[in-house]
Short mmCIF file of C-alpha atoms in Angstrom, two decimals:
data_model
loop_
_atom_site.label_atom_id
_atom_site.label_comp_id
_atom_site.label_asym_id
_atom_site.label_seq_id
_atom_site.Cartn_x
_atom_site.Cartn_y
_atom_site.Cartn_z
CA MET J 1 145.65 100.41 88.13
CA LYS J 2 142.21 98.89 88.56
CA THR J 3 140.48 99.18 91.92
CA MET J 4 139.20 96.02 93.57
CA ASN J 5 135.60 96.93 92.72
CA THR J 6 136.44 97.52 89.09
CA PHE J 7 138.44 94.30 89.03
CA ALA J 8 135.59 92.35 90.61
CA ALA J 9 133.21 93.79 88.05
CA ALA J 10 135.58 92.96 85.22
CA LYS J 11 135.65 89.34 86.32
CA ARG J 12 131.86 89.33 86.02
CA GLY J 13 132.07 90.82 82.55
CA LEU J 14 130.53 94.07 83.70
CA ARG J 15 131.26 97.62 82.70
CA ILE J 16 131.41 99.97 85.67
CA ARG J 17 129.38 103.14 85.29
CA PRO J 18 130.24 105.30 88.30
CA LEU J 19 128.01 107.86 89.89
CA ALA J 20 128.18 111.31 88.35
CA PRO J 21 130.66 113.75 89.98
CA THR J 22 129.38 114.91 93.35
CA CYS J 23 129.09 118.40 94.73
CA VAL J 24 131.31 117.37 97.66
CA ARG J 25 134.00 120.00 97.00
CA TYR J 26 131.47 122.71 96.42
CA VAL J 27 128.94 122.22 99.21
CA SER J 28 126.88 125.39 99.19
CA THR J 29 125.40 127.20 102.14
CA GLU J 30 123.61 129.60 99.80
CA GLY J 31 121.33 127.22 97.95
CA PRO J 32 120.61 123.57 97.14
CA CYS J 33 122.67 121.41 94.81
CA THR J 34 121.10 121.14 91.34
CA ARG J 35 123.62 118.86 89.68
CA TYR J 36 121.36 115.79 89.90
CA GLU J 37 118.18 117.20 88.45
CA ALA J 38 118.45 114.76 85.54
CA PRO J 39 118.27 110.99 86.21
CA THR J 40 121.52 109.07 85.81
CA HIS J 41 120.36 105.54 86.64
CA THR J 42 117.17 105.05 84.67
CA ALA J 43 116.28 101.46 83.91
CA SER J 44 116.93 100.79 80.25
CA SER J 45 116.25 97.52 78.52
CA PRO J 46 118.05 94.94 80.69
CA SER J 47 120.75 92.71 79.29
CA PRO J 48 119.76 89.11 78.52
CA ALA J 49 121.46 87.93 81.74
CA THR J 50 119.59 90.47 83.87
CA LYS J 51 116.31 89.76 82.12
CA LYS J 52 116.72 86.05 82.84
CA ILE J 53 117.09 86.77 86.58
CA LEU J 54 114.08 89.08 86.61
CA ASP J 55 111.94 86.62 84.64
CA ARG J 56 112.88 83.78 86.99
CA ALA J 57 111.93 85.88 90.03
CA SER J 58 108.61 86.79 88.45
CA GLU J 59 107.89 83.15 87.67
CA TYR J 60 108.80 81.57 91.01
CA LEU J 61 108.82 84.14 93.86
CA LEU J 62 105.72 85.15 95.81
CA PRO J 63 105.02 88.69 94.57
CA VAL J 64 104.87 90.43 97.97
CA TYR J 65 107.63 92.97 97.18
CA ALA J 66 107.40 95.90 94.77
CA ARG J 67 111.00 95.98 93.57
CA PRO J 68 112.65 98.17 90.91
CA ASN J 69 113.58 96.55 87.63
CA PHE J 70 117.29 95.90 88.22
CA VAL J 71 119.41 93.25 89.95
CA LEU J 72 122.10 93.93 92.54
CA SER J 73 125.25 91.87 92.11
CA HIS J 74 127.81 92.97 94.71
CA GLY J 75 128.76 95.69 97.14
CA LYS J 76 131.61 97.21 99.09
CA GLY J 77 131.33 99.62 102.00
CA SER J 78 128.40 101.96 101.44
CA TYR J 79 128.12 101.17 97.71
CA VAL J 80 126.45 98.46 95.66
CA TRP J 81 126.51 97.63 91.95
CA ASP J 82 123.89 96.08 89.72
CA THR J 83 124.35 93.53 86.97
CA GLU J 84 124.44 96.31 84.38
CA GLY J 85 127.47 97.89 86.07
CA ARG J 86 125.62 100.81 87.67
CA LYS J 87 126.96 102.01 91.01
CA TYR J 88 124.64 103.10 93.83
CA LEU J 89 125.16 104.70 97.23
CA ASP J 90 123.24 102.56 99.71
CA PHE J 91 122.12 105.21 102.21
CA SER J 92 119.53 102.78 103.59
CA ALA J 93 121.98 100.05 104.69
CA GLY J 94 119.58 97.25 103.81
CA ILE J 95 116.91 98.90 106.03
CA ALA J 96 119.30 99.82 108.87
CA VAL J 97 121.03 96.43 108.83
CA ASN J 98 124.51 96.75 107.30
CA ALA J 99 126.05 98.76 110.14
CA LEU J 100 129.58 98.04 108.87
CA GLY J 101 128.65 98.29 105.21
CA HIS J 102 128.79 95.66 102.49
CA ALA J 103 131.50 92.99 102.21
CA ASP J 104 133.25 94.09 105.42
CA GLU J 105 136.56 92.26 105.63
CA GLY J 106 136.34 91.62 109.38
CA VAL J 107 132.87 90.14 109.10
CA LEU J 108 133.94 88.01 106.14
CA GLN J 109 136.91 86.67 108.09
CA VAL J 110 134.79 85.69 111.09
CA LEU J 111 132.18 84.11 108.82
CA SER J 112 134.80 82.07 106.99
CA ASN J 113 136.62 80.95 110.13
CA GLN J 114 133.48 79.91 111.98
CA ALA J 115 131.89 78.22 108.97
CA GLU J 116 134.89 75.91 108.87
CA LYS J 117 134.09 74.76 112.43
CA LEU J 118 130.36 74.90 113.26
CA VAL J 119 127.52 76.59 111.41
CA HIS J 120 124.55 75.08 113.25
CA THR J 121 124.09 72.88 116.32
CA SER J 122 120.47 73.55 117.38
CA ASN J 123 119.85 74.58 120.97
CA VAL J 124 119.93 70.99 122.19
CA TYR J 125 123.67 71.55 122.78
CA HIS J 126 125.97 74.29 124.02
CA HIS J 127 128.49 76.10 121.82
CA GLU J 128 130.98 78.81 122.73
CA TRP J 129 129.53 81.86 120.98
CA ALA J 130 126.01 82.28 122.36
CA GLY J 131 127.25 82.81 125.91
CA LYS J 132 130.02 85.15 124.75
CA LEU J 133 127.65 87.36 122.77
CA ALA J 134 125.08 87.37 125.61
CA GLU J 135 127.78 88.41 128.08
CA GLU J 136 128.97 91.14 125.71
CA LEU J 137 125.45 92.53 125.32
CA ILE J 138 124.95 92.68 129.07
CA THR J 139 128.38 94.11 129.96
CA THR J 140 128.16 96.66 127.14
CA THR J 141 124.77 97.74 128.50
CA GLN J 142 126.30 98.03 131.97
CA LYS J 143 129.00 100.29 130.54
CA HIS J 144 126.88 102.48 128.25
CA GLY J 145 123.54 102.50 130.07
CA GLY J 146 120.12 101.01 129.51
CA LEU J 147 117.70 98.48 131.01
CA GLY J 148 117.79 100.25 134.36
CA VAL J 149 121.47 101.20 134.37
CA ALA J 150 122.09 104.95 134.25
CA SER J 151 124.48 106.15 131.54
CA GLY J 152 127.97 106.72 132.92
CA SER J 153 127.37 104.78 136.13
CA ASN J 154 129.08 101.61 134.85
CA ASP J 155 126.79 99.73 137.22
CA LYS J 156 127.89 96.09 137.35
CA SER J 157 124.87 94.96 139.32
CA LEU J 158 122.55 94.63 136.32
CA GLY J 159 121.03 91.18 136.40
CA ALA J 160 119.89 90.20 132.93
CA LYS J 161 119.54 87.33 130.51
CA VAL J 162 119.50 87.03 126.70
CA PHE J 163 117.45 84.93 124.33
CA PHE J 164 118.59 84.65 120.71
CA ALA J 165 116.22 84.45 117.75
CA ASN J 166 116.52 84.95 113.98
CA SER J 167 114.91 88.34 113.41
CA GLY J 168 113.36 91.39 115.01
CA THR J 169 109.89 89.93 114.58
CA GLU J 170 110.91 86.79 116.44
CA ALA J 171 112.54 88.85 119.17
CA ASN J 172 109.30 90.79 119.64
CA GLU J 173 107.27 87.59 119.68
CA GLY J 174 109.53 86.28 122.43
CA ALA J 175 109.18 89.49 124.43
CA LEU J 176 105.39 89.38 124.16
CA LYS J 177 105.36 85.77 125.36
CA VAL J 178 107.45 86.72 128.38
CA ALA J 179 105.08 89.59 129.19
CA ARG J 180 102.06 87.31 128.92
CA LYS J 181 103.62 84.68 131.22
CA VAL J 182 104.75 87.30 133.77
CA GLY J 183 101.25 88.78 133.71
CA LYS J 184 99.62 85.46 134.50
CA GLU J 185 102.00 84.79 137.38
CA ARG J 186 101.52 88.27 138.85
CA TRP J 187 97.73 87.87 138.55
CA ALA J 188 97.92 84.56 140.40
CA ALA J 189 100.13 86.00 143.14
CA ALA J 190 97.75 88.94 143.72
CA ALA J 191 95.09 86.87 145.54
CA PRO J 192 95.06 83.61 147.54
CA GLY J 193 93.91 80.52 145.71
CA ARG J 194 94.62 81.77 142.19
CA ARG J 195 96.52 79.66 139.69
CA TRP J 196 98.45 81.16 136.78
CA ASP J 197 96.84 78.70 134.36
CA SER J 198 93.30 79.55 135.39
CA LEU J 199 90.93 80.35 132.53
CA SER J 200 89.63 83.24 134.62
CA CYS J 201 92.98 85.10 134.45
CA THR J 202 92.38 88.57 133.02
CA LYS J 203 95.93 89.96 133.05
CA THR J 204 96.64 89.21 129.40
CA GLY J 205 96.18 92.57 127.66
CA ILE J 206 98.92 94.17 125.57
CA VAL J 207 99.31 97.85 124.71
CA CYS J 208 101.00 99.28 121.60
CA PHE J 209 100.95 102.65 119.84
CA GLU J 210 99.89 104.20 116.55
CA GLY J 211 102.65 104.33 113.95
CA SER J 212 104.39 101.30 115.41
CA PHE J 213 105.97 98.48 113.46
CA HIS J 214 106.92 95.34 115.37
CA GLY J 215 106.82 92.66 112.68
CA ARG J 216 104.57 90.64 110.40
CA SER J 217 103.97 87.35 112.24
CA MET J 218 100.56 87.14 113.93
CA GLY J 219 101.58 88.26 117.40
CA ALA J 220 103.91 91.04 116.27
CA LEU J 221 101.42 92.08 113.59
CA SER J 222 98.70 92.37 116.22
CA VAL J 223 100.72 95.13 117.94
CA THR J 224 101.67 96.82 114.66
CA ALA J 225 98.93 99.43 114.64
CA ASN J 226 98.65 100.02 110.90
CA PRO J 227 95.52 98.95 108.98
CA LYS J 228 97.56 98.54 105.81
CA TYR J 229 99.41 95.62 107.38
CA GLN J 230 96.69 94.28 109.67
CA ALA J 231 93.44 94.37 107.68
CA PRO J 232 94.10 91.47 105.27
CA PHE J 233 94.87 89.12 108.17
CA ALA J 234 92.18 90.01 110.71
CA PRO J 235 91.09 88.80 113.17
CA LEU J 236 94.37 89.13 115.02
CA ILE J 237 95.08 88.22 118.64
CA PRO J 238 92.54 89.79 121.00
CA GLY J 239 93.18 92.05 123.96
CA VAL J 240 95.40 94.65 122.24
CA GLY J 241 94.93 98.31 123.16
CA VAL J 242 96.31 101.08 120.98
CA GLY J 243 97.48 104.48 122.26
CA ARG J 244 99.17 107.49 120.69
CA LEU J 245 102.87 108.21 121.00
CA ASN J 246 103.61 111.04 123.47
CA ASN J 247 99.93 111.35 124.39
CA TYR J 248 99.37 111.32 128.16
CA ALA J 249 95.60 111.48 127.99
CA GLY J 250 93.97 108.20 128.91
CA LEU J 251 97.17 106.33 129.85
CA GLU J 252 95.59 105.18 133.11
CA ILE J 253 92.67 103.67 131.22
CA LEU J 254 94.80 102.26 128.42
CA ILE J 255 97.30 100.61 130.78
CA ASN J 256 95.28 98.97 133.54
CA GLU J 257 95.22 96.02 135.93
CA ASP J 258 94.48 93.68 133.02
CA THR J 259 97.56 94.80 131.07
CA CYS J 260 100.47 92.34 131.05
CA GLY J 261 102.77 94.18 128.62
CA VAL J 262 103.41 97.48 126.85
CA ILE J 263 105.56 97.59 123.71
CA VAL J 264 106.94 100.79 122.18
CA GLU J 265 109.75 101.95 119.90
CA PRO J 266 111.80 104.77 121.48
CA ILE J 267 112.13 106.04 117.91
CA GLN J 268 109.61 104.70 115.41
CA GLY J 269 111.39 103.70 112.19
CA GLU J 270 108.80 102.43 109.73
CA GLY J 271 106.27 104.82 111.24
CA GLY J 272 108.19 107.95 110.26
CA ILE J 273 111.16 108.51 112.66
CA ASN J 274 108.89 109.65 115.49
CA ALA J 275 110.75 109.92 118.81
CA ALA J 276 109.12 109.17 122.14
CA GLN J 277 109.60 111.97 124.67
CA VAL J 278 111.60 111.17 127.79
CA ASP J 279 108.88 112.38 130.18
CA TRP J 280 106.26 110.34 128.34
CA LEU J 281 108.42 107.19 128.57
CA ARG J 282 108.78 107.91 132.29
CA ALA J 283 104.99 108.06 132.55
CA LEU J 284 104.79 104.68 130.78
CA ARG J 285 107.34 103.22 133.18
CA GLN J 286 105.49 104.53 136.21
CA ARG J 287 102.13 103.27 135.00
CA CYS J 288 103.56 99.84 134.18
CA ASP J 289 104.99 99.64 137.70
CA GLU J 290 101.64 100.63 139.20
CA VAL J 291 99.74 97.82 137.47
CA GLY J 292 102.52 95.22 137.22
CA ALA J 293 102.92 95.32 133.45
CA VAL J 294 106.14 94.52 131.58
CA LEU J 295 107.59 97.44 129.58
CA ILE J 296 109.22 96.42 126.27
CA TYR J 297 111.37 98.73 124.15
CA ASP J 298 111.61 97.60 120.54
CA GLU J 299 115.07 98.82 119.53
CA VAL J 300 115.31 96.64 116.43
CA GLN J 301 115.88 99.67 114.21
CA CYS J 302 116.98 102.43 116.58
CA GLY J 303 119.30 100.39 118.84
CA LEU J 304 122.93 99.31 118.73
CA PHE J 305 124.52 102.77 118.36
CA ARG J 306 122.35 104.04 115.50
CA THR J 307 121.35 107.06 117.59
CA GLY J 308 124.94 107.55 118.79
CA THR J 309 124.37 105.65 122.03
CA LEU J 310 124.15 101.90 122.57
CA TRP J 311 120.38 102.01 123.00
CA ALA J 312 118.13 104.88 122.00
CA HIS J 313 117.20 105.07 125.70
CA SER J 314 120.75 104.68 127.09
CA ALA J 315 121.17 108.37 127.87
CA PHE J 316 117.70 108.68 129.42
CA PRO J 317 117.29 108.59 133.22
CA ALA J 318 117.02 105.06 134.57
CA ASP J 319 113.48 105.70 135.82
CA CYS J 320 112.17 105.51 132.25
CA HIS J 321 114.04 102.37 131.20
CA PRO J 322 112.27 99.15 130.13
CA ASP J 323 112.17 95.62 131.48
CA ILE J 324 112.97 94.14 128.05
CA ILE J 325 114.90 95.33 124.98
CA THR J 326 114.47 93.67 121.61
CA MET J 327 117.10 93.99 118.89
CA ALA J 328 118.07 92.51 115.53
CA LYS J 329 118.92 94.43 112.37
CA PRO J 330 122.59 95.50 112.70
CA LEU J 331 123.69 92.92 115.27
CA ALA J 332 125.32 90.58 112.72
CA ASN J 333 125.63 93.07 109.84
CA GLY J 334 123.16 91.24 107.63
CA TYR J 335 123.47 87.67 108.87
CA PRO J 336 120.06 86.82 110.38
CA ILE J 337 119.90 87.24 114.15
CA GLY J 338 117.57 88.71 116.75
CA ALA J 339 117.80 88.95 120.52
CA VAL J 340 115.76 89.66 123.63
CA LEU J 341 117.58 91.29 126.57
CA LEU J 342 115.59 90.91 129.81
CA ARG J 343 116.01 92.05 133.39
CA ASN J 344 116.17 89.11 135.80
CA THR J 345 112.98 90.36 137.42
CA VAL J 346 111.07 89.18 134.35
CA SER J 347 113.43 86.54 132.94
CA GLU J 348 112.97 84.29 135.97
CA THR J 349 109.54 83.26 134.71
CA MET J 350 111.07 81.50 131.70
CA THR J 351 112.17 77.94 132.39
CA ALA J 352 113.22 75.02 130.21
CA GLY J 353 110.67 74.40 127.49
CA THR J 354 108.74 77.68 127.82
CA HIS J 355 110.30 79.12 124.64
CA GLY J 356 112.72 77.96 121.98
CA THR J 357 114.02 78.08 118.43
CA THR J 358 115.80 75.72 116.06
CA PHE J 359 118.07 78.21 114.31
CA GLY J 360 118.26 81.12 116.77
CA GLY J 361 121.62 81.73 118.41
CA SER J 362 123.61 79.54 116.03
CA PRO J 363 127.42 79.42 116.32
CA LEU J 364 127.80 81.35 113.08
CA ALA J 365 125.24 84.06 113.88
CA CYS J 366 126.62 84.63 117.38
CA ALA J 367 130.27 84.65 116.28
CA ILE J 368 129.49 87.36 113.73
CA GLY J 369 127.31 89.22 116.24
CA TYR J 370 130.11 89.23 118.81
CA HIS J 371 132.53 90.67 116.27
CA VAL J 372 130.08 93.33 115.08
CA LEU J 373 129.10 94.42 118.60
CA LYS J 374 132.74 94.77 119.66
CA ARG J 375 133.40 96.90 116.58
CA LEU J 376 130.35 99.12 117.05
CA ALA J 377 131.12 99.64 120.74
CA SER J 378 134.72 100.71 120.11
CA PRO J 379 135.62 104.34 120.91
CA ASP J 380 136.63 104.94 117.28
CA SER J 381 133.27 103.73 115.94
CA ILE J 382 131.28 105.76 118.48
CA ALA J 383 133.32 108.87 117.61
CA THR J 384 132.75 108.28 113.89
CA VAL J 385 128.98 108.03 114.35
CA ALA J 386 128.99 111.24 116.43
CA GLU J 387 131.07 113.17 113.90
CA THR J 388 129.17 111.94 110.86
CA SER J 389 125.75 112.44 112.40
CA GLU J 390 126.66 116.00 113.38
CA TYR J 391 127.70 116.71 109.80
CA LEU J 392 124.55 115.06 108.43
CA THR J 393 122.44 117.20 110.76
CA GLU J 394 124.18 120.39 109.58
CA ARG J 395 123.41 119.57 105.97
CA LEU J 396 119.83 118.41 106.54
CA GLU J 397 118.87 121.45 108.60
CA ARG J 398 119.42 123.69 105.57
CA LEU J 399 116.79 121.92 103.50
CA PRO J 400 113.61 123.21 105.21
CA LYS J 401 114.94 126.75 104.80
CA TRP J 402 115.47 126.20 101.08
CA PHE J 403 112.18 124.30 100.55
CA PRO J 404 109.76 125.85 103.08
CA ASN J 405 106.69 124.94 101.06
CA ILE J 406 107.73 121.30 100.67
CA LEU J 407 109.40 120.32 103.95
CA GLU J 408 108.40 120.74 107.56
CA ASN J 409 110.86 122.75 109.62
CA LYS J 410 111.99 120.01 112.02
CA ILE J 411 114.31 117.14 111.05
CA ARG J 412 113.19 114.05 112.97
CA GLY J 413 115.38 111.59 114.83
CA ARG J 414 118.97 111.75 115.95
CA GLY J 415 122.30 110.16 115.19
CA LEU J 416 122.07 108.17 111.97
CA ILE J 417 118.33 107.56 112.02
CA ARG J 418 116.83 110.72 110.52
CA GLY J 419 113.61 111.72 108.82
CA LEU J 420 112.92 114.49 106.32
CA VAL J 421 109.26 115.41 106.77
CA PHE J 422 107.16 116.46 103.76
CA GLU J 423 104.05 118.60 103.71
CA ARG J 424 102.37 116.81 100.78
CA GLU J 425 101.29 113.19 100.77
CA GLY J 426 103.07 111.21 98.10
CA ASP J 427 106.20 113.36 97.98
CA PRO J 428 108.31 110.97 100.12
CA GLY J 429 107.67 108.09 97.73
CA ARG J 430 108.42 110.29 94.73
CA VAL J 431 111.71 111.45 96.24
CA VAL J 432 112.76 107.88 97.07
CA SER J 433 112.16 106.86 93.43
CA MET J 434 113.91 109.96 92.08
CA ALA J 435 116.94 109.43 94.34
CA ARG J 436 117.23 105.84 93.17
CA GLU J 437 117.19 107.04 89.56
CA ARG J 438 120.15 109.22 90.51
CA GLY J 439 122.07 106.42 92.19
CA VAL J 440 121.15 106.80 95.87
CA PHE J 441 119.05 104.43 98.00
CA VAL J 442 116.87 105.99 100.71
CA LEU J 443 113.56 104.84 102.26
CA THR J 444 110.14 106.15 103.10
CA GLY J 445 109.11 106.38 106.75
CA GLY J 446 105.38 106.39 107.35
CA ALA J 447 103.26 108.53 105.03
CA ASP J 448 105.17 111.78 105.39
CA ALA J 449 108.93 111.16 105.72
CA VAL J 450 112.01 110.11 103.82
CA ARG J 451 114.04 107.87 106.12
CA LEU J 452 117.86 108.01 106.22
CA VAL J 453 119.53 105.05 107.95
CA PRO J 454 123.00 104.63 106.38
CA SER J 455 125.77 102.33 107.54
CA LEU J 456 127.26 103.47 110.84
CA ASN J 457 130.73 103.79 109.31
CA VAL J 458 129.51 106.01 106.46
CA GLY J 459 131.76 108.97 105.67
CA LYS J 460 131.22 112.66 104.99
CA LYS J 461 131.76 112.08 101.28
CA GLU J 462 128.75 109.75 101.22
CA VAL J 463 126.71 112.20 103.30
CA ASP J 464 127.47 114.94 100.75
CA LEU J 465 126.46 112.77 97.83
CA ALA J 466 123.22 111.63 99.49
CA VAL J 467 122.16 115.13 100.52
CA ASP J 468 123.22 116.64 97.18
CA VAL J 469 120.97 114.16 95.39
CA LEU J 470 118.11 114.79 97.82
CA GLU J 471 118.42 118.54 97.28
CA SER J 472 118.26 118.06 93.53
CA CYS J 473 115.26 115.74 93.80
CA ILE J 474 113.29 117.99 96.15
CA GLY J 475 114.04 120.96 93.93
CA ALA J 476 112.61 119.06 90.96
CA LEU J 477 109.29 118.21 92.64
#
């Protein structure tokens, strides 16, 4: 009997070519898997239909992406297929987006039901789902910890508000605007006769950190401290100071009376899965309090249970929590959405007309987001992430022992955001390409890491396949 995936492919006139048999039943503790030393998914001459799609993209799309020479057609769970019938394990989840995998039936049902009622209203009018999702984000944070609520306290006193956007970049732009406005008001309140709109206001500086990635629009790009992204678009917004993650030296100079906001990722994703230390985050919090700066945690990639907790900082003591959390990627499982979660102590500055969006917080986006958040916050989902991440850690920790001249000893990250760190520049990119040629999608992270951010409902079978392929690829370097 045909499976649904095979049947779906047959309807498209495709021939399914499955991944080669995995080493899942023979996982070795003695040495790395070598079954995938030879490529299984090399790009041959595309079919006429595939070539037509590729030619059209080349003709009409702005060439800002370096994409491989194949076309994805459909997916299910942690797997996708291309138009030539090749099956791939998506161990990147659309860059940490598809938390529930591809073509999730629950998400599809919500999408279909809501699309029959309201897709878009603009924010000129109320609809039912924005308030429900905002309430769920706040009450889930109260339950699991974050934004000043200690984990396990179930503190109901958290006063917070939510603003919905369309992406992580937009969420970060919104957070930076809030910090700038709060800074001006605090500057004005610090001395008699000052006005927040005075041109002499100096409390406008923003601090970010090396290795960060906060987005590609001009404000977010200005705090993305990477010359590769910034240089072509300079000059960027002025008044941005750049520090080093986990470096205490110079914090008092970096974050000063003219600083209105500090933005940091608790775990840097694009920068290489670099985790901020708890004590260092506490030092940031204390310094922000001393000078009246707003502390922003960008949890676009590391938040929403990817680390095993709701927020990457949820389990940290409340004295190192932020004023603002930004989020996006997994919140609607691939449907565009972003959000800013703010303590009332900073949200009160924002009044009607101070910020806005046409598409952000649409009925469809928020209905899907509500469904996804409820699913991710369920005890079963949290237990699955914990079990799978523990198994993934066990398998990854063997690799530096087997490849001591290629890999650094420590595996970065936690939960299901992990980084394999390479000694030689260029090896991460080579391994990503080699894994793809063997039917597995992974990502680079910074200059020295391979980034693993699979769907949060990924199983041990998929972990075995991904790590088996990685072992074979690293062994072939």
